[in-house]
Amino acid sequence: MNEYILAIESSCDDTSAAVLRGTTVLSNVIANQEVHRQYGGVIPELASRAHQQNIIPVVDAALKQANIQKKQINAIAFTRGPGLLGSLLVGTSFSKAFALAMNIPMIEVNHTNGHVLALFAKDEETVRTPSFPFLCLTVSGGHTQIMKVNDYFDMEIIGKTIDDAAGEAFDKTAKIMGLPYPGGPVIDKLAKEGNADRFHFSKPHIPGYDYSFSGLKTSFLYFLRDNLKNDVNFIDNNKADLCASIQKEIIDTLMNKLVKAAKDTGIRQVAIAGGVSANSSLQKAMLDAGARYHWDVFIPKFKFSTDNAAMIGVAGYLKYLRGEFASQDLTPYARTSSKEL
Ligand code: KG4
Ligand code: ZN
């Protein structure tokens, strides 16, 4: 438990570095890239350039905050994929150079794995951690999956989105309403003042535990287009109710399949992970379902739910214990194949 891990996350638009002792997070520094805001989405080329500018100061800050010297680090863990290739290259190249210079091993981490393993991150408080097997609804800007987690690195995907991710559904509907990127937290906030039962949009009928969110986005777009014909201020006049209603549709859809998966598998330890797990309505729905179906519910702390290097460090440390080290000639991958999980 006394090994120090430096962890790097650079898969999308946040540059993050963390220092951990075992699974205890000593620092977790995140530089959010503001440059994308004006475009309403992440511009890959700008993201990789911003990572290049941020990576050294962010690592420096993480070491300083943890009060750890570079030479005390036992291994460096980094996100190999999935994500934007140009962004991943920055973290991967930095990690290779650091490993070479300090003569320490490097550890590759799958980003989605990292989101799930964030449930095991400790800080000054001890955390309640799930025991295996547990179900995890992993919901982010790029993923929507129900996983049966048999062990730290044995995650079976039993359901997934066939098109958009839940985070994308938040971001795209927010964009249609003219709200800033990323839309998820903005909708979450505005929805608190709104009536979630005011508007209804078409629900997808997808078999099994799979999801689909692209129809919801289209139905929302047509609904607004029709209503804007009669009232040009329809969005502004109904913003809170629109946010609350669209959020309810997304969360209901997510929860219906998760409840079904828990019933069918008989697993009662149920967790959420990924950026959308920060959503207050999803968290409430999880706690309600927990009370109703006698689940043990696990929700990562906010700072470990959206993209962060601490989660990569937890996964890295667990791989360190298994002696799973990466070689200097590896390259990042944009998409995950089951082999890489
Ligand atoms: O995990 P994450 O930081 O990055 C990816 O791996 O994609 O997730 C980002 C996603 C975005 O779509 C963002 O809108 C969403 O998480 N998100 C939220 C909330 N906070 C972040 N969605 C709904 N409610 C929130 N409070
Ligand atoms: Zn993520």
Short mmCIF file of C-alpha atoms and ligand atoms in Angstrom, two decimals:
data_model
loop_
_atom_site.label_atom_id
_atom_site.label_comp_id
_atom_site.label_asym_id
_atom_site.label_seq_id
_atom_site.Cartn_x
_atom_site.Cartn_y
_atom_site.Cartn_z
CA MET A 1 0.00 0.00 0.00
CA ASN A 2 3.04 2.30 0.13
CA GLU A 3 3.67 2.53 -3.59
CA TYR A 4 3.23 5.92 -5.16
CA ILE A 5 1.53 6.09 -8.53
CA LEU A 6 1.49 9.13 -10.79
CA ALA A 7 -1.57 8.96 -13.06
CA ILE A 8 -2.36 10.84 -16.26
CA GLU A 9 -5.74 11.24 -17.98
CA SER A 10 -5.93 13.03 -21.33
CA SER A 11 -8.55 11.14 -23.34
CA CYS A 12 -10.88 14.03 -24.14
CA ASP A 13 -10.89 17.68 -23.12
CA ASP A 14 -9.63 17.59 -19.53
CA THR A 15 -5.93 17.33 -18.70
CA SER A 16 -5.58 15.63 -15.35
CA ALA A 17 -2.78 14.28 -13.17
CA ALA A 18 -3.07 12.57 -9.80
CA VAL A 19 -0.73 11.12 -7.20
CA LEU A 20 -1.89 8.11 -5.21
CA ARG A 21 -0.46 6.03 -2.40
CA GLY A 22 -2.08 2.68 -3.09
CA THR A 23 -5.72 3.52 -3.77
CA THR A 24 -5.56 6.63 -1.60
CA VAL A 25 -5.71 9.80 -3.65
CA LEU A 26 -3.17 12.39 -2.46
CA SER A 27 -3.87 14.88 -5.24
CA ASN A 28 -6.13 15.04 -8.30
CA VAL A 29 -5.55 18.11 -10.46
CA ILE A 30 -7.81 18.78 -13.45
CA ALA A 31 -7.32 21.51 -16.05
CA ASN A 32 -10.60 21.98 -17.91
CA GLN A 33 -10.15 23.26 -21.44
CA GLU A 34 -12.27 26.36 -21.86
CA VAL A 35 -11.34 26.73 -25.55
CA HIS A 36 -14.17 24.37 -26.68
CA ARG A 37 -17.01 26.27 -25.02
CA GLN A 38 -17.40 28.74 -27.90
CA TYR A 39 -17.84 25.85 -30.39
CA GLY A 40 -20.47 23.96 -28.40
CA GLY A 41 -18.44 20.72 -28.43
CA VAL A 42 -14.90 19.37 -28.25
CA ILE A 43 -12.63 20.22 -31.22
CA PRO A 44 -10.06 17.38 -31.27
CA GLU A 45 -7.15 19.35 -32.72
CA LEU A 46 -7.59 22.15 -30.17
CA ALA A 47 -7.89 19.56 -27.39
CA SER A 48 -4.54 17.93 -28.16
CA ARG A 49 -2.80 21.32 -28.34
CA ALA A 50 -4.28 22.36 -25.00
CA HIS A 51 -3.15 19.03 -23.48
CA GLN A 52 0.38 19.78 -24.65
CA GLN A 53 0.30 23.13 -22.90
CA ASN A 54 -1.31 21.80 -19.74
CA ILE A 55 0.40 18.51 -19.09
CA ILE A 56 3.64 19.70 -17.43
CA PRO A 57 2.03 22.33 -15.15
CA VAL A 58 -0.74 19.88 -14.19
CA VAL A 59 1.74 17.11 -13.28
CA ASP A 60 3.83 19.65 -11.38
CA ALA A 61 0.80 20.81 -9.41
CA ALA A 62 -0.25 17.22 -8.65
CA LEU A 63 3.22 16.37 -7.26
CA LYS A 64 3.33 19.59 -5.21
CA GLN A 65 -0.16 19.13 -3.78
CA ALA A 66 0.68 15.56 -2.81
CA ASN A 67 4.00 16.76 -1.36
CA ILE A 68 5.79 14.01 -3.26
CA GLN A 69 9.07 14.21 -5.19
CA LYS A 70 9.34 12.81 -8.71
CA LYS A 71 11.92 10.27 -7.55
CA GLN A 72 9.46 8.80 -5.01
CA ILE A 73 7.05 7.71 -7.78
CA ASN A 74 7.06 3.92 -8.28
CA ALA A 75 5.08 3.76 -11.54
CA ILE A 76 3.20 5.95 -13.98
CA ALA A 77 -0.32 5.02 -15.11
CA PHE A 78 -2.01 6.62 -18.10
CA THR A 79 -5.16 6.35 -20.21
CA ARG A 80 -4.35 4.43 -23.38
CA GLY A 81 -7.90 4.62 -24.78
CA PRO A 82 -10.67 4.92 -25.76
CA GLY A 83 -10.79 8.62 -26.59
CA LEU A 84 -9.50 11.19 -29.05
CA LEU A 85 -6.27 9.90 -30.57
CA GLY A 86 -4.45 13.24 -30.60
CA SER A 87 -5.36 13.81 -26.94
CA LEU A 88 -4.39 10.29 -25.89
CA LEU A 89 -1.05 10.69 -27.65
CA VAL A 90 -0.09 13.55 -25.35
CA GLY A 91 -0.68 11.56 -22.14
CA THR A 92 0.87 8.40 -23.61
CA SER A 93 4.00 10.19 -24.87
CA PHE A 94 4.42 12.06 -21.61
CA SER A 95 4.13 8.79 -19.66
CA LYS A 96 6.65 7.02 -21.86
CA ALA A 97 9.16 9.85 -21.41
CA PHE A 98 8.57 10.01 -17.65
CA ALA A 99 8.93 6.22 -17.28
CA LEU A 100 12.13 6.24 -19.30
CA ALA A 101 13.65 9.21 -17.49
CA MET A 102 12.81 7.92 -14.00
CA ASN A 103 13.44 4.28 -14.87
CA ILE A 104 10.05 3.14 -13.56
CA PRO A 105 7.35 0.93 -15.10
CA MET A 106 4.36 2.36 -16.91
CA ILE A 107 0.83 1.02 -16.76
CA GLU A 108 -1.83 1.43 -19.43
CA VAL A 109 -5.44 1.91 -18.31
CA ASN A 110 -8.68 1.61 -20.22
CA HIS A 111 -10.68 4.79 -19.62
CA THR A 112 -14.05 3.05 -19.08
CA ASN A 113 -12.43 0.61 -16.67
CA GLY A 114 -11.06 3.64 -14.86
CA HIS A 115 -14.54 5.17 -14.44
CA VAL A 116 -15.77 1.96 -12.78
CA LEU A 117 -12.68 1.59 -10.58
CA ALA A 118 -13.19 5.19 -9.36
CA LEU A 119 -15.68 3.52 -7.00
CA PHE A 120 -12.61 2.21 -5.11
CA ALA A 121 -10.81 5.57 -4.80
CA LYS A 122 -10.12 6.59 -1.22
CA ASP A 123 -9.39 10.08 -0.01
CA GLU A 124 -9.24 11.40 3.55
CA GLU A 125 -12.52 9.55 4.21
CA THR A 126 -12.83 5.80 3.96
CA VAL A 127 -15.20 4.69 1.24
CA ARG A 128 -17.78 1.96 1.19
CA THR A 129 -16.75 -0.18 -1.75
CA PRO A 130 -18.87 -2.74 -3.63
CA SER A 131 -18.01 -6.42 -3.49
CA PHE A 132 -17.97 -8.67 -6.56
CA PRO A 133 -20.04 -9.27 -8.54
CA PHE A 134 -21.83 -5.92 -8.80
CA LEU A 135 -23.72 -4.16 -11.56
CA CYS A 136 -22.43 -0.84 -12.79
CA LEU A 137 -24.25 1.58 -15.04
CA THR A 138 -21.36 3.44 -16.68
CA VAL A 139 -22.67 6.63 -18.22
CA SER A 140 -20.47 9.30 -19.77
CA GLY A 141 -20.18 11.45 -22.87
CA GLY A 142 -18.94 8.45 -24.84
CA HIS A 143 -20.38 5.40 -23.05
CA THR A 144 -23.62 3.98 -21.77
CA GLN A 145 -23.16 0.45 -20.52
CA ILE A 146 -24.57 -1.89 -17.95
CA MET A 147 -21.64 -3.95 -16.75
CA LYS A 148 -21.53 -7.04 -14.61
CA VAL A 149 -18.32 -6.44 -12.72
CA ASN A 150 -16.96 -9.85 -11.67
CA ASP A 151 -13.56 -8.54 -10.62
CA TYR A 152 -11.46 -5.38 -11.01
CA PHE A 153 -10.55 -6.24 -14.58
CA ASP A 154 -13.31 -8.67 -15.44
CA MET A 155 -16.23 -6.54 -16.61
CA GLU A 156 -18.92 -8.08 -18.78
CA ILE A 157 -20.95 -5.61 -20.83
CA ILE A 158 -24.51 -6.92 -20.66
CA GLY A 159 -26.19 -3.85 -22.16
CA LYS A 160 -25.04 -0.82 -24.12
CA THR A 161 -26.28 2.01 -26.27
CA ILE A 162 -26.77 1.24 -29.92
CA ASP A 163 -26.31 4.91 -30.89
CA ASP A 164 -25.79 7.99 -28.70
CA ALA A 165 -24.44 7.86 -25.15
CA ALA A 166 -26.56 9.25 -22.29
CA GLY A 167 -24.12 12.15 -21.86
CA GLU A 168 -24.46 12.91 -25.55
CA ALA A 169 -28.25 12.96 -25.16
CA PHE A 170 -27.85 15.61 -22.45
CA ASP A 171 -25.28 17.58 -24.45
CA LYS A 172 -27.16 17.46 -27.76
CA THR A 173 -30.57 18.40 -26.33
CA ALA A 174 -28.89 21.22 -24.39
CA LYS A 175 -27.30 22.44 -27.61
CA ILE A 176 -30.70 22.39 -29.37
CA MET A 177 -31.97 24.69 -26.57
CA GLY A 178 -28.95 26.99 -27.05
CA LEU A 179 -27.41 26.03 -23.68
CA PRO A 180 -23.61 25.96 -23.26
CA TYR A 181 -21.40 22.85 -23.55
CA PRO A 182 -21.27 20.51 -21.71
CA GLY A 183 -25.04 20.51 -21.39
CA GLY A 184 -25.43 17.79 -18.73
CA PRO A 185 -24.61 19.87 -15.66
CA VAL A 186 -26.58 22.85 -17.07
CA ILE A 187 -29.73 20.76 -17.62
CA ASP A 188 -29.28 19.22 -14.16
CA LYS A 189 -29.22 22.69 -12.58
CA LEU A 190 -32.10 24.21 -14.58
CA ALA A 191 -34.24 21.08 -14.12
CA LYS A 192 -34.34 21.66 -10.36
CA GLU A 193 -36.81 24.53 -10.94
CA GLY A 194 -38.91 22.71 -13.54
CA ASN A 195 -41.89 20.35 -13.83
CA ALA A 196 -40.60 17.00 -15.11
CA ASP A 197 -44.10 15.76 -16.06
CA ARG A 198 -44.99 18.73 -18.26
CA PHE A 199 -43.64 17.40 -21.58
CA HIS A 200 -43.26 13.87 -22.92
CA PHE A 201 -41.04 12.62 -25.72
CA SER A 202 -40.96 9.33 -27.56
CA LYS A 203 -39.43 6.47 -25.60
CA PRO A 204 -37.31 3.92 -27.45
CA HIS A 205 -38.32 0.27 -27.44
CA ILE A 206 -35.05 -1.63 -27.57
CA PRO A 207 -34.90 -5.26 -26.53
CA GLY A 208 -32.79 -6.60 -23.65
CA TYR A 209 -30.58 -4.26 -21.70
CA ASP A 210 -29.53 -2.11 -24.64
CA TYR A 211 -30.25 1.60 -24.98
CA SER A 212 -30.95 4.06 -27.76
CA PHE A 213 -30.94 7.83 -27.33
CA SER A 214 -30.87 9.18 -30.86
CA GLY A 215 -34.68 9.02 -31.23
CA LEU A 216 -35.17 11.09 -28.10
CA LYS A 217 -32.94 13.82 -29.50
CA THR A 218 -34.88 13.85 -32.80
CA SER A 219 -38.26 13.82 -31.06
CA PHE A 220 -37.10 16.75 -28.89
CA LEU A 221 -35.91 18.66 -31.96
CA TYR A 222 -39.27 18.22 -33.79
CA PHE A 223 -41.23 19.07 -30.64
CA LEU A 224 -39.36 22.36 -30.28
CA ARG A 225 -39.61 23.16 -33.98
CA ASP A 226 -43.42 22.74 -33.86
CA ASN A 227 -43.83 24.81 -30.73
CA LEU A 228 -41.50 27.56 -31.90
CA LYS A 229 -43.88 28.13 -34.85
CA ASN A 230 -46.53 29.43 -32.42
CA ASP A 231 -44.25 31.03 -29.88
CA VAL A 232 -40.78 32.23 -30.86
CA ASN A 233 -39.90 32.44 -27.18
CA PHE A 234 -41.09 28.89 -26.43
CA ILE A 235 -37.65 27.71 -25.24
CA ASP A 236 -36.96 30.71 -23.02
CA ASN A 237 -40.49 30.65 -21.58
CA ASN A 238 -40.33 26.95 -20.72
CA LYS A 239 -36.63 26.29 -20.16
CA ALA A 240 -36.83 24.76 -16.69
CA ASP A 241 -39.76 22.48 -17.61
CA LEU A 242 -38.02 21.42 -20.84
CA CYS A 243 -34.83 20.57 -18.92
CA ALA A 244 -36.71 18.70 -16.20
CA SER A 245 -38.79 16.74 -18.74
CA ILE A 246 -35.89 15.73 -20.99
CA GLN A 247 -33.80 14.79 -17.96
CA LYS A 248 -36.66 12.62 -16.66
CA GLU A 249 -36.91 10.78 -19.99
CA ILE A 250 -33.16 10.06 -20.00
CA ILE A 251 -33.01 8.96 -16.36
CA ASP A 252 -36.20 6.83 -16.61
CA THR A 253 -34.75 5.06 -19.66
CA LEU A 254 -31.43 4.44 -17.89
CA MET A 255 -33.11 3.17 -14.72
CA ASN A 256 -35.68 0.88 -16.42
CA LYS A 257 -32.97 -1.28 -17.97
CA LEU A 258 -30.82 -1.23 -14.86
CA VAL A 259 -33.73 -2.41 -12.71
CA LYS A 260 -34.44 -5.16 -15.24
CA ALA A 261 -30.78 -6.25 -15.21
CA ALA A 262 -30.71 -6.32 -11.39
CA LYS A 263 -33.94 -8.37 -11.27
CA ASP A 264 -32.78 -10.85 -13.89
CA THR A 265 -29.28 -11.37 -12.50
CA GLY A 266 -30.37 -11.24 -8.84
CA ILE A 267 -27.43 -8.90 -8.13
CA ARG A 268 -28.24 -6.32 -5.49
CA GLN A 269 -25.02 -4.37 -5.35
CA VAL A 270 -25.62 -1.67 -7.89
CA ALA A 271 -23.35 1.23 -8.82
CA ILE A 272 -23.17 4.12 -11.26
CA ALA A 273 -20.01 5.62 -12.75
CA GLY A 274 -18.90 8.15 -15.37
CA GLY A 275 -19.67 11.83 -15.86
CA VAL A 276 -23.46 11.43 -15.96
CA SER A 277 -23.34 9.71 -12.55
CA ALA A 278 -22.90 13.26 -11.18
CA ASN A 279 -26.52 13.95 -12.21
CA SER A 280 -28.61 14.71 -9.13
CA SER A 281 -31.77 13.15 -10.55
CA LEU A 282 -29.94 9.91 -11.47
CA GLN A 283 -28.45 9.77 -7.98
CA LYS A 284 -31.91 10.22 -6.45
CA ALA A 285 -33.37 7.57 -8.74
CA MET A 286 -30.60 5.17 -7.63
CA LEU A 287 -31.29 5.81 -3.95
CA ASP A 288 -35.06 5.39 -4.51
CA ALA A 289 -34.49 2.13 -6.41
CA GLY A 290 -32.11 1.03 -3.66
CA ALA A 291 -34.81 1.52 -1.04
CA ARG A 292 -37.47 -0.12 -3.19
CA TYR A 293 -35.53 -3.16 -4.41
CA HIS A 294 -33.21 -3.55 -1.40
CA TRP A 295 -30.08 -2.68 -3.32
CA ASP A 296 -26.76 -1.63 -1.87
CA VAL A 297 -26.14 1.52 -3.89
CA PHE A 298 -22.69 2.92 -4.76
CA ILE A 299 -22.19 6.39 -6.25
CA PRO A 300 -18.71 7.84 -6.83
CA LYS A 301 -17.87 11.19 -5.27
CA PHE A 302 -18.35 14.07 -7.70
CA LYS A 303 -14.60 14.68 -8.10
CA PHE A 304 -14.14 11.04 -9.15
CA SER A 305 -17.16 10.86 -11.49
CA THR A 306 -16.27 13.16 -14.39
CA ASP A 307 -12.95 12.61 -16.17
CA ASN A 308 -10.09 12.65 -13.67
CA ALA A 309 -6.68 11.03 -13.26
CA ALA A 310 -7.39 9.62 -9.77
CA MET A 311 -9.56 6.89 -11.31
CA ILE A 312 -6.71 6.04 -13.70
CA GLY A 313 -4.40 5.88 -10.69
CA VAL A 314 -6.68 3.42 -8.86
CA ALA A 315 -6.79 1.15 -11.91
CA GLY A 316 -3.03 1.66 -12.35
CA TYR A 317 -2.26 0.65 -8.78
CA LEU A 318 -4.41 -2.49 -9.05
CA LYS A 319 -2.53 -3.43 -12.22
CA TYR A 320 0.77 -2.61 -10.51
CA LEU A 321 -0.05 -5.24 -7.87
CA ARG A 322 -0.60 -7.75 -10.67
CA GLY A 323 2.68 -6.79 -12.35
CA GLU A 324 0.86 -5.75 -15.53
CA PHE A 325 3.22 -3.26 -17.12
CA ALA A 326 3.12 -1.68 -20.57
CA SER A 327 5.91 -1.59 -23.11
CA GLN A 328 7.50 1.53 -24.59
CA ASP A 329 6.30 0.66 -28.09
CA LEU A 330 2.54 0.71 -27.39
CA THR A 331 0.25 3.15 -29.16
CA PRO A 332 -3.07 4.61 -27.96
CA TYR A 333 -6.41 3.32 -29.27
CA ALA A 334 -9.48 5.41 -30.10
CA ARG A 335 -12.03 2.64 -29.53
CA THR A 336 -12.19 -0.28 -27.13
CA SER A 337 -12.30 -3.86 -28.24
CA SER A 338 -13.25 -6.41 -25.57
CA LYS A 339 -9.67 -7.65 -25.54
CA GLU A 340 -8.47 -4.30 -24.21
CA LEU A 341 -10.81 -4.04 -21.22
O1 KG4 B 1 -17.00 10.90 -17.93
P1 KG4 B 1 -17.01 12.23 -18.57
O2 KG4 B 1 -16.43 13.39 -17.80
O3 KG4 B 1 -16.25 12.19 -19.95
C1 KG4 B 1 -16.38 11.13 -20.85
O4 KG4 B 1 -15.68 10.11 -20.64
O5 KG4 B 1 -17.20 11.28 -21.76
O6 KG4 B 1 -18.51 12.53 -18.97
C2 KG4 B 1 -18.87 13.71 -19.60
C3 KG4 B 1 -20.36 13.72 -19.78
C4 KG4 B 1 -20.85 14.91 -20.58
O7 KG4 B 1 -21.74 14.44 -21.56
C5 KG4 B 1 -21.56 15.76 -19.52
O8 KG4 B 1 -22.63 16.52 -20.05
C6 KG4 B 1 -22.06 14.70 -18.58
O9 KG4 B 1 -21.01 13.77 -18.49
N1 KG4 B 1 -22.37 15.23 -17.24
C7 KG4 B 1 -23.61 15.29 -16.74
C8 KG4 B 1 -23.50 15.92 -15.47
N2 KG4 B 1 -22.19 16.20 -15.25
C9 KG4 B 1 -21.50 15.77 -16.35
N3 KG4 B 1 -24.78 14.89 -17.26
C10 KG4 B 1 -25.88 15.08 -16.51
N4 KG4 B 1 -25.87 15.69 -15.31
C11 KG4 B 1 -24.71 16.12 -14.74
N5 KG4 B 1 -24.72 16.71 -13.54
ZN ZN B 2 -14.83 9.61 -19.14
#
